[in-house]
CSV table of C-alpha atoms in Angstrom, one decimal:
chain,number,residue,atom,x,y,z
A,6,UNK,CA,106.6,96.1,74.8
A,7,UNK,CA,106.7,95.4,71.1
A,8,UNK,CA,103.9,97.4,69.1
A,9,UNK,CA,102.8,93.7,67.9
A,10,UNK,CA,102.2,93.0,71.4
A,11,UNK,CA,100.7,96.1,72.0
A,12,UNK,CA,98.2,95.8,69.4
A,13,UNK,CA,97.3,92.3,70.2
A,14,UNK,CA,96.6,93.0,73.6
A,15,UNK,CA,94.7,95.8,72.9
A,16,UNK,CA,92.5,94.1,70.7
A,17,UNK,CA,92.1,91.0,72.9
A,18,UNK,CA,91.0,93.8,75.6
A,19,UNK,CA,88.9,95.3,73.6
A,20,UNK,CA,87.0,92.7,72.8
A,21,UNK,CA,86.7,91.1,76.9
A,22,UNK,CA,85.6,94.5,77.2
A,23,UNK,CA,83.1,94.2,74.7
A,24,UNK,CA,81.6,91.2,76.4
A,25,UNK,CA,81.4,92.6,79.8
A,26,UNK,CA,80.0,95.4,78.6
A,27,UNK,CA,77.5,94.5,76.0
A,28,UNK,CA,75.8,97.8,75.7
A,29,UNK,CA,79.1,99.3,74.5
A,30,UNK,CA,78.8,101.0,71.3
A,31,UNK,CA,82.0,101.9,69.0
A,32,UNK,CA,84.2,100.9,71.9
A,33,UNK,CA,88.0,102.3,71.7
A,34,UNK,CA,90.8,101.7,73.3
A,35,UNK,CA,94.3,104.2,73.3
A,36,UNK,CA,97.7,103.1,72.8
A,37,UNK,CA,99.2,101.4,76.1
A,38,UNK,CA,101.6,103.5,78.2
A,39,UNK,CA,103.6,101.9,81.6
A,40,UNK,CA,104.4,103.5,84.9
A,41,UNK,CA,107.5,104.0,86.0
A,42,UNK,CA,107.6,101.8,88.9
A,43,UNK,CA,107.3,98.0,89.6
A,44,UNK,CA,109.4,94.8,89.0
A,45,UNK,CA,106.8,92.2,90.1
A,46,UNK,CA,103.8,92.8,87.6
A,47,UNK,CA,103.0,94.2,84.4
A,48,UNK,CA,100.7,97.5,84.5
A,49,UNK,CA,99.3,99.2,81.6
A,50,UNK,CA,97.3,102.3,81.6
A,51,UNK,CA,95.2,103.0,78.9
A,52,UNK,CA,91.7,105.1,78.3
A,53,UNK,CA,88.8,103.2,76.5
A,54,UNK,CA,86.1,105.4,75.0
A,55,UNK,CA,82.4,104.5,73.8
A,56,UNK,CA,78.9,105.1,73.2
A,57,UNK,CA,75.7,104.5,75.0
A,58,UNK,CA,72.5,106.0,75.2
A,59,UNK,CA,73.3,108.5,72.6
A,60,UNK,CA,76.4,110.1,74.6
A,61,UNK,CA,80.4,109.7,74.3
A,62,UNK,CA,81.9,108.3,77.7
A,63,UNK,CA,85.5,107.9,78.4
A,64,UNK,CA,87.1,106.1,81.0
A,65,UNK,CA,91.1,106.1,82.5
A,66,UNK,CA,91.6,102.4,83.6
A,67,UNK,CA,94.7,100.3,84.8
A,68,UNK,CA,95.4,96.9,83.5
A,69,UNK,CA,97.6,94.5,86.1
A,70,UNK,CA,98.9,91.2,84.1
A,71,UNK,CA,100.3,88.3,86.0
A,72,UNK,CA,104.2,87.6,84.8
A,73,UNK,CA,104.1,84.5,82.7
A,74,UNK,CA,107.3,82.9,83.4
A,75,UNK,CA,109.0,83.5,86.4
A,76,UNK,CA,108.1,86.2,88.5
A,77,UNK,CA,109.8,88.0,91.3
A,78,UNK,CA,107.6,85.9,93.8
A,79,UNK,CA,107.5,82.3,93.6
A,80,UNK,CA,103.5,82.3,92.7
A,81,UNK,CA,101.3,85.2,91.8
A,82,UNK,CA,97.4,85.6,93.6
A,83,UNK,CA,96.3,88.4,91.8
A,84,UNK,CA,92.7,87.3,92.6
A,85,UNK,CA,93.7,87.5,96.3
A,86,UNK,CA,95.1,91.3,95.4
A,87,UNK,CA,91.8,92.0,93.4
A,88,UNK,CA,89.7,90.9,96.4
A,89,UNK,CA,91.3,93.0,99.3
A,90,UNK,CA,90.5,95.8,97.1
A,91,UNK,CA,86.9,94.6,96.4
A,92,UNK,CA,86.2,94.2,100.5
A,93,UNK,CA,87.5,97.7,101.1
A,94,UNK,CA,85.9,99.3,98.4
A,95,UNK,CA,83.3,101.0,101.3
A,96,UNK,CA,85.9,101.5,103.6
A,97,UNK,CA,87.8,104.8,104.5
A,98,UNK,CA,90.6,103.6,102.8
A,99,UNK,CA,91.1,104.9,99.4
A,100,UNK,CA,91.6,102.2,97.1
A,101,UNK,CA,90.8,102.3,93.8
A,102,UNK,CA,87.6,101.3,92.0
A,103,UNK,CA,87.6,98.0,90.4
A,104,UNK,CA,86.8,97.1,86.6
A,105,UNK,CA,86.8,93.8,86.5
A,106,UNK,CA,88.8,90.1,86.9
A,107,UNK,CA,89.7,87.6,84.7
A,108,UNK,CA,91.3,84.3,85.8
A,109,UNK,CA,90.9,82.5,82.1
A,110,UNK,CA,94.5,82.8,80.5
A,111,UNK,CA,92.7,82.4,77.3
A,112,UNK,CA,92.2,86.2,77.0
A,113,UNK,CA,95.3,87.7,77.4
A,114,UNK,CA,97.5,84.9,78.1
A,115,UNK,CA,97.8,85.3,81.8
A,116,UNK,CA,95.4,86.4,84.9
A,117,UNK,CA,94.6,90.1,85.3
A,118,UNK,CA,92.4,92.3,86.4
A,119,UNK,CA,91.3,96.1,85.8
A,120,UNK,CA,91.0,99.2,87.7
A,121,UNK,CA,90.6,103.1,87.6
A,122,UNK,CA,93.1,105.0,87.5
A,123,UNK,CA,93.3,107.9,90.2
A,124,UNK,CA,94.6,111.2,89.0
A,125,UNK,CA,97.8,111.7,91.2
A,126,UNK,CA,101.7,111.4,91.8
A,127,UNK,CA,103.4,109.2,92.8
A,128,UNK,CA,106.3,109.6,95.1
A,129,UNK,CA,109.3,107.4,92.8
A,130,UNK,CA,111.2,105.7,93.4
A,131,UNK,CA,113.1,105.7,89.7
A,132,UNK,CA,115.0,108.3,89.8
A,133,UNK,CA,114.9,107.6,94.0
A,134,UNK,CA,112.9,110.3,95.8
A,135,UNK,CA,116.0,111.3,98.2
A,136,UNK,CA,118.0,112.5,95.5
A,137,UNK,CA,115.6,114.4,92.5
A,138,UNK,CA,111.5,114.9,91.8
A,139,UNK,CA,108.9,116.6,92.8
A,140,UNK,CA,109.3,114.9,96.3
A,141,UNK,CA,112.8,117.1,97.0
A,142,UNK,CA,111.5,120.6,95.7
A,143,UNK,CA,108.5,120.6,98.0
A,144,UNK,CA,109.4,122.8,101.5
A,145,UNK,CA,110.4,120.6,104.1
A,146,UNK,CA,106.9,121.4,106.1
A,147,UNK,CA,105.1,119.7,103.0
A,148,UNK,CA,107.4,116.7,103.0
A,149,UNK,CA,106.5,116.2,106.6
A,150,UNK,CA,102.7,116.3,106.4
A,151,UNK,CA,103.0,114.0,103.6
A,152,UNK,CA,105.1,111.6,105.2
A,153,UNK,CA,102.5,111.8,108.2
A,154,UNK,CA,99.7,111.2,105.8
A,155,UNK,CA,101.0,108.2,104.2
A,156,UNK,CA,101.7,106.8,107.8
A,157,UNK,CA,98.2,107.8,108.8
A,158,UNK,CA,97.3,105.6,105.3
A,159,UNK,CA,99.0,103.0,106.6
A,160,UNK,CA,97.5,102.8,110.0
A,161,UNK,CA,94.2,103.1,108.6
A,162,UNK,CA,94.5,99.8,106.9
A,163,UNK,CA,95.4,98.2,110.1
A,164,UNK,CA,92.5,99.6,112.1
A,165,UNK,CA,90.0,98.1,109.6
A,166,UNK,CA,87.6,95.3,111.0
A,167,UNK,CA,89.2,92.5,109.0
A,168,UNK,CA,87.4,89.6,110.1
A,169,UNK,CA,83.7,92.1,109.9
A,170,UNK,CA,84.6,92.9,106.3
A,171,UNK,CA,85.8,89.1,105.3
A,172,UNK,CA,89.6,89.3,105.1
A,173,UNK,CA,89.8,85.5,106.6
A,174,UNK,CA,91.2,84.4,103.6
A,175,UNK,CA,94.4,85.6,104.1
A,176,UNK,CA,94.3,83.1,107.1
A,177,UNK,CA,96.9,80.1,105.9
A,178,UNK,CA,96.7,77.5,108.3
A,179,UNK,CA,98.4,75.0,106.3
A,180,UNK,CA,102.0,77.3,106.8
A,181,UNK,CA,101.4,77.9,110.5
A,182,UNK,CA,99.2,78.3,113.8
A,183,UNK,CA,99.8,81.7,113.9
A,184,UNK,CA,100.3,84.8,111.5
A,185,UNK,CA,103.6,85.4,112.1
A,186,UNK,CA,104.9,81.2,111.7
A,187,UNK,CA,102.9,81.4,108.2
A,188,UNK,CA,104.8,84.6,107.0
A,189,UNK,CA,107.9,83.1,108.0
A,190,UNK,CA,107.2,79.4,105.8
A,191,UNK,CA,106.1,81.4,103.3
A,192,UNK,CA,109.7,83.2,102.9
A,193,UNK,CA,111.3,80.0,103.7
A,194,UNK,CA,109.7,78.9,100.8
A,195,UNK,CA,110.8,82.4,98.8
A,196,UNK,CA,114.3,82.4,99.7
A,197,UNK,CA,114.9,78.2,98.0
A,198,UNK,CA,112.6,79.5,95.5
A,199,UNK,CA,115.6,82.3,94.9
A,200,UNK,CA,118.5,80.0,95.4
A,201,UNK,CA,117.4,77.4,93.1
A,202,UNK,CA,117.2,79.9,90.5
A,203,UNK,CA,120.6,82.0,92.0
A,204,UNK,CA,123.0,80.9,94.4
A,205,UNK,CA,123.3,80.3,98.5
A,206,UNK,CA,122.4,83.3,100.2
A,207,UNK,CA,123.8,82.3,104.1
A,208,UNK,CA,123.3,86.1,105.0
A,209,UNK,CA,119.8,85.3,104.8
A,210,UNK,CA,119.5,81.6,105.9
A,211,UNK,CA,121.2,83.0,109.0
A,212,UNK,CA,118.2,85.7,109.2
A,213,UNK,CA,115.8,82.9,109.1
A,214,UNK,CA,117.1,80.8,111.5
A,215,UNK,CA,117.1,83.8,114.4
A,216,UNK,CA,114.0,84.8,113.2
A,217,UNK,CA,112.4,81.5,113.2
A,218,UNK,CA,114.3,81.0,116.4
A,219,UNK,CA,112.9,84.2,118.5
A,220,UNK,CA,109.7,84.6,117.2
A,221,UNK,CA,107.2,87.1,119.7
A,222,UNK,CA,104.5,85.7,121.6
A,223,UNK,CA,100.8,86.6,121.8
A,224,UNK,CA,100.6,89.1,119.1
A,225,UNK,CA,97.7,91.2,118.0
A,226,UNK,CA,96.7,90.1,114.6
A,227,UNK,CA,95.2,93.2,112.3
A,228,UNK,CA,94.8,93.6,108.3
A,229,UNK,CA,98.4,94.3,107.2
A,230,UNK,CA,99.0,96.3,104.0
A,231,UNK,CA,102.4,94.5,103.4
A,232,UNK,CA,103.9,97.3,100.9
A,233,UNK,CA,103.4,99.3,102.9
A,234,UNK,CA,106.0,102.6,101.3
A,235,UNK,CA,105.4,106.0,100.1
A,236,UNK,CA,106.0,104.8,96.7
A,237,UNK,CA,102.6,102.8,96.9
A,238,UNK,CA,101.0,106.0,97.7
A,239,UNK,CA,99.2,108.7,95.3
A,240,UNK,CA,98.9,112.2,96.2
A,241,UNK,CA,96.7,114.8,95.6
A,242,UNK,CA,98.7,117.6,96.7
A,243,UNK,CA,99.4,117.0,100.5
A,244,UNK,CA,96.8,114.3,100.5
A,245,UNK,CA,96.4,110.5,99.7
A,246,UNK,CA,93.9,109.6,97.4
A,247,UNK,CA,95.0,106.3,96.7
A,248,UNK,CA,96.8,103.3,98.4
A,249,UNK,CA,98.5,101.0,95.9
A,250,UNK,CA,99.8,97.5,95.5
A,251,UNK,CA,98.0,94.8,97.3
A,252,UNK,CA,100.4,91.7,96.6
A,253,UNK,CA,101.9,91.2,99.8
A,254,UNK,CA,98.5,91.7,101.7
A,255,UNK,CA,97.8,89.4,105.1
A,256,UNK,CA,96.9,89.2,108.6
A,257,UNK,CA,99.4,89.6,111.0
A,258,UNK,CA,101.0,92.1,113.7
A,259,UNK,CA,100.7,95.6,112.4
A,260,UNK,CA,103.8,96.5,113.4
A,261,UNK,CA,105.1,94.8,110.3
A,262,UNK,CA,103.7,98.1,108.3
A,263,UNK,CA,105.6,100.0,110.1
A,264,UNK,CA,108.7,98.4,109.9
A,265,UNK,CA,108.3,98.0,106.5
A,266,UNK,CA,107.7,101.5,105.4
A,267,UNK,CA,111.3,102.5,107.3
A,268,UNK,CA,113.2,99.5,106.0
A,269,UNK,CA,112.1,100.8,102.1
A,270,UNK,CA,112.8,104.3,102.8
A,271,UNK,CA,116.0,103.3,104.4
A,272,UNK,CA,116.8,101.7,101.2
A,273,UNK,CA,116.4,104.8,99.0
A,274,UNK,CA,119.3,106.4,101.3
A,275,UNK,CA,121.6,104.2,103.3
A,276,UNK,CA,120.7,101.3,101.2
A,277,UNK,CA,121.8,103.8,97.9
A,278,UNK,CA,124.2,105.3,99.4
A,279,UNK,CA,126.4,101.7,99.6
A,280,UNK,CA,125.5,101.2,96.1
A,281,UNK,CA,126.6,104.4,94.4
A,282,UNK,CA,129.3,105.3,96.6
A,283,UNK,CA,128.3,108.6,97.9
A,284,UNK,CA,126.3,109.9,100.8
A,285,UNK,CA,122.5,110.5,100.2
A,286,UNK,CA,120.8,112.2,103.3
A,287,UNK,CA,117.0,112.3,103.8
A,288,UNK,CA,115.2,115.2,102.4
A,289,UNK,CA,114.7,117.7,105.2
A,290,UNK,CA,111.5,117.9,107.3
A,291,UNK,CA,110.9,114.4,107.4
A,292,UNK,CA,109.8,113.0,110.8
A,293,UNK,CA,112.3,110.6,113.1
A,294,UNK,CA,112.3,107.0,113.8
A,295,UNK,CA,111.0,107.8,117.1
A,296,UNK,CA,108.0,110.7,115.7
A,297,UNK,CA,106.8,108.0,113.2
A,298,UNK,CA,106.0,105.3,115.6
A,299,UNK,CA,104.6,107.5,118.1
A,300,UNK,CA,102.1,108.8,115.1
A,301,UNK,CA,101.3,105.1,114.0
A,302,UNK,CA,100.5,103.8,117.6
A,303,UNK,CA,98.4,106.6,117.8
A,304,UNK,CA,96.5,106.8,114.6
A,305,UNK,CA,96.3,102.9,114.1
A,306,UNK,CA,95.6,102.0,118.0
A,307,UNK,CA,98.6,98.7,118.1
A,308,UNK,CA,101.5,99.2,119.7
A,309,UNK,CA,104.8,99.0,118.4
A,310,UNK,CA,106.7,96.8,120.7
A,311,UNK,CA,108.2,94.5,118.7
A,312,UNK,CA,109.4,96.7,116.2
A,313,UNK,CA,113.1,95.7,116.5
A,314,UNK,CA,112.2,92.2,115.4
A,315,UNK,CA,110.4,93.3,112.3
A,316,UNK,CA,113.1,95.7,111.1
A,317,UNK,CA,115.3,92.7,110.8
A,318,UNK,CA,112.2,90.8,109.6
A,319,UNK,CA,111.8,93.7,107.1
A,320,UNK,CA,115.4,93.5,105.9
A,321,UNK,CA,115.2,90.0,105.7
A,322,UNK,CA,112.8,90.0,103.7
A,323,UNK,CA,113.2,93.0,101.3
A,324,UNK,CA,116.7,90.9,100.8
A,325,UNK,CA,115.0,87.8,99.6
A,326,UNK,CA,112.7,90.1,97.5
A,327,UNK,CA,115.8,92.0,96.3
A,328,UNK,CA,117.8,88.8,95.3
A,329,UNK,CA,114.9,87.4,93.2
A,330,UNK,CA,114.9,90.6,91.4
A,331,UNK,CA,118.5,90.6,91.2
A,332,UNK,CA,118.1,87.2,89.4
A,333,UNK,CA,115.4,87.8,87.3
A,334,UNK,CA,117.2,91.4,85.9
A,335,UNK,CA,120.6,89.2,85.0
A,336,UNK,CA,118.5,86.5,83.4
A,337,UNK,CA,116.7,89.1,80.8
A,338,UNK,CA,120.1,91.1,80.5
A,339,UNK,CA,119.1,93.7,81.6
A,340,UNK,CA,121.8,94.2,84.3
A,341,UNK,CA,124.8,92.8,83.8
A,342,UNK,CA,126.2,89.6,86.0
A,343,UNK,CA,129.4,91.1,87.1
A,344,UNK,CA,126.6,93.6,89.1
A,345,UNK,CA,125.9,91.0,91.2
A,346,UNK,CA,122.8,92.8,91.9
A,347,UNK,CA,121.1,89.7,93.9
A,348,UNK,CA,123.7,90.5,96.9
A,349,UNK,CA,124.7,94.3,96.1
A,350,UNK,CA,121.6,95.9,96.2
A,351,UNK,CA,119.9,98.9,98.3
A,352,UNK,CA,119.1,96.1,100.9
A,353,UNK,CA,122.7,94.7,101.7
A,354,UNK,CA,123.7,97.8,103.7
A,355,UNK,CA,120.3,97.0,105.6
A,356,UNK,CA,120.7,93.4,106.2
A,357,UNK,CA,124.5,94.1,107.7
A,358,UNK,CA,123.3,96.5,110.3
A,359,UNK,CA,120.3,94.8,111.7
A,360,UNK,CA,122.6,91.3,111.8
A,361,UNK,CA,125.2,92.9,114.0
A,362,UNK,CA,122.4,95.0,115.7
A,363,UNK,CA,121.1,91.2,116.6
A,364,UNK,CA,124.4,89.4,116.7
A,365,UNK,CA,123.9,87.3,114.4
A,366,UNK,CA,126.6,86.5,112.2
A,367,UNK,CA,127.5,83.9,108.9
């Protein structure tokens, strides 16, 4: 960010802030800093400091701006991402607390919406946690029992009460009669989105057409997380203190968490791996295919049955994602085109296995 656009933002911010917070006295606001993480939105932390009732307060907050121009996903609901937050504010997941949303682009330009920040880490992904970080110099016992608690994370969003606590907005009729046939419009609708801005992708038409074509029947329907990956976690030591990113949130079969979180870690090693040319194994201590979904259908009460379909469904549509980004990185140049990042990416490894694993072929 140019330090133009910093300052103007920060004293556009400053004074919203002002307003919400009329009792506010010498209000201050610290030079923007970004995390390391994220393609779809912009995130600025910053601290604000003030006075009231005779005393200095200081607060760590989050800002969360929609992209102006195109984004990664075809439209942006960051009210939608605000709200899940907001309804499990009093829950036992630990998300964090909220300071406020603005839809008016008149303030900053674009939708966005503020939050506390949570002292933590944050398992990266840049550089990926397979290869360097704190993530590989931990003993392999610690990897394991944080592994478990992000899984237990996960599966404690899917237990919630969703319709008790008001999640039916995530409900879409208009795409579909059940969950599962509005997720897969909506990607429908993602993956022309991509190609009208890249090229054919008949890897992942032929993707949509099985999945479209061998849907499951009679599924539970729970509160899905949607991204749902260790990277969206921060950690207190061993624990999780807060669960991140709420822009893919809906209803649907929890199972799709689940899949999820493997098809993104499979990414940061088999999905690497293709890309760089060398071999890059899973830190030690970290649990099996087989231990992880026996510790999510226990800690989130669903069963994982359909899990095969939702790996592909995952790969599918981490490849769409993937594509956009792709597009989106050559447009700015900041990768160059000969990359091709929109069909050699960490999910193209992925996508191959899980076709043949399915027979389905281009």
């Amino acid at each position: 960010m140019s330090e133009e656009r910093s300052e103007l933002l920060r004293k556009k911010l400053r004074d919203w802030l002002q307003i919400q917070h009329p009792g506010y006295s010498d209000l201050n606001l610290s030079d923007f800093s970004a995390p390391e993480a994220g393609a779809s939105n912009e995130t600025l932390l910053f601290d604000i400091q003030w006075q009231e009732d005779g005393q200095t307060h200081e607060r760590s907050l989050v800002a969360r701006l929609q992209p102006e121009g195109p984004g990664v996903f075809p439209e942006y609901e960051l009210d939608q991402q605000y709200r899940a937050m907001s309804l499990l504010a009093d829950t036992d997941v630990p998300v964090p607390v909220l300071a406020g949303f603005e839809s008016d682009t008149d303030v900053l330009g674009t939708p966005f919406y503020l939050m506390e920040r949570i002292d933590g880490k944050v398992i990266q992904e840049n550089p990926p946690y397979h290869m360097e970080g704190w993530f590989t110099e931990l003993a392999p016992a610690e990897r394991r029992e944080i592994w478990e608690n992000g899984l237990r994370a996960a599966a404690t969003v899917n237990r919630q009460d969703w319709q008790a606590l008001g999640f039916h907005y995530l409900d879409k009729p208009e795409l579909g009669d059940t969950p599962l046939r509005q997720q897969l419009a909506y990607y429908r609708r993602f993956l022309d989105y991509a190609e009208g801005r890249g090229r054919p992708y008949e890897k992942l038409r032929a993707c949509r057409d099985w999945l479209e074509a061998n849907q499951p029947a009679e599924e539970p329907v729970a509160l899905c997380w949607g991204d749902a990956k260790a990277a969206n976690l921060l950690m207190d030591g061993l624990e999780v203190v807060g669960v991140l990113d709420w822009e893919m949130v809906r209803l649907g079969n929890p199972v799709d968490d689940l899949a999820w979180w493997i098809t993104l870690d499979d990414s940061m090693s088999e999905g690497l791996a293709t890309m760089v040319g060398m071999d890059i194994p899973k830190q030690p201590g970290l649990p099996g295919t087989g231990e992880m979904v026996a510790l999510w259908e226990s800690e989130s009460g669903f069963s994982a049955e359909h899990l095969d379909y939702y790996l592909l469904l995952g790969a599918y549509k981490f490849g769409i994602i993937m594509a956009s980004i792709g597009i989106k990185y050559t447009d700015e140049g900041l990768i160059p085109a000969d990359m091709e990042m929109d069909t050699k990416n960490t999910c193209t490894a992925l996508l191959e296995r899980h076709m043949a694993a399915n027979s389905i072929s281009v």
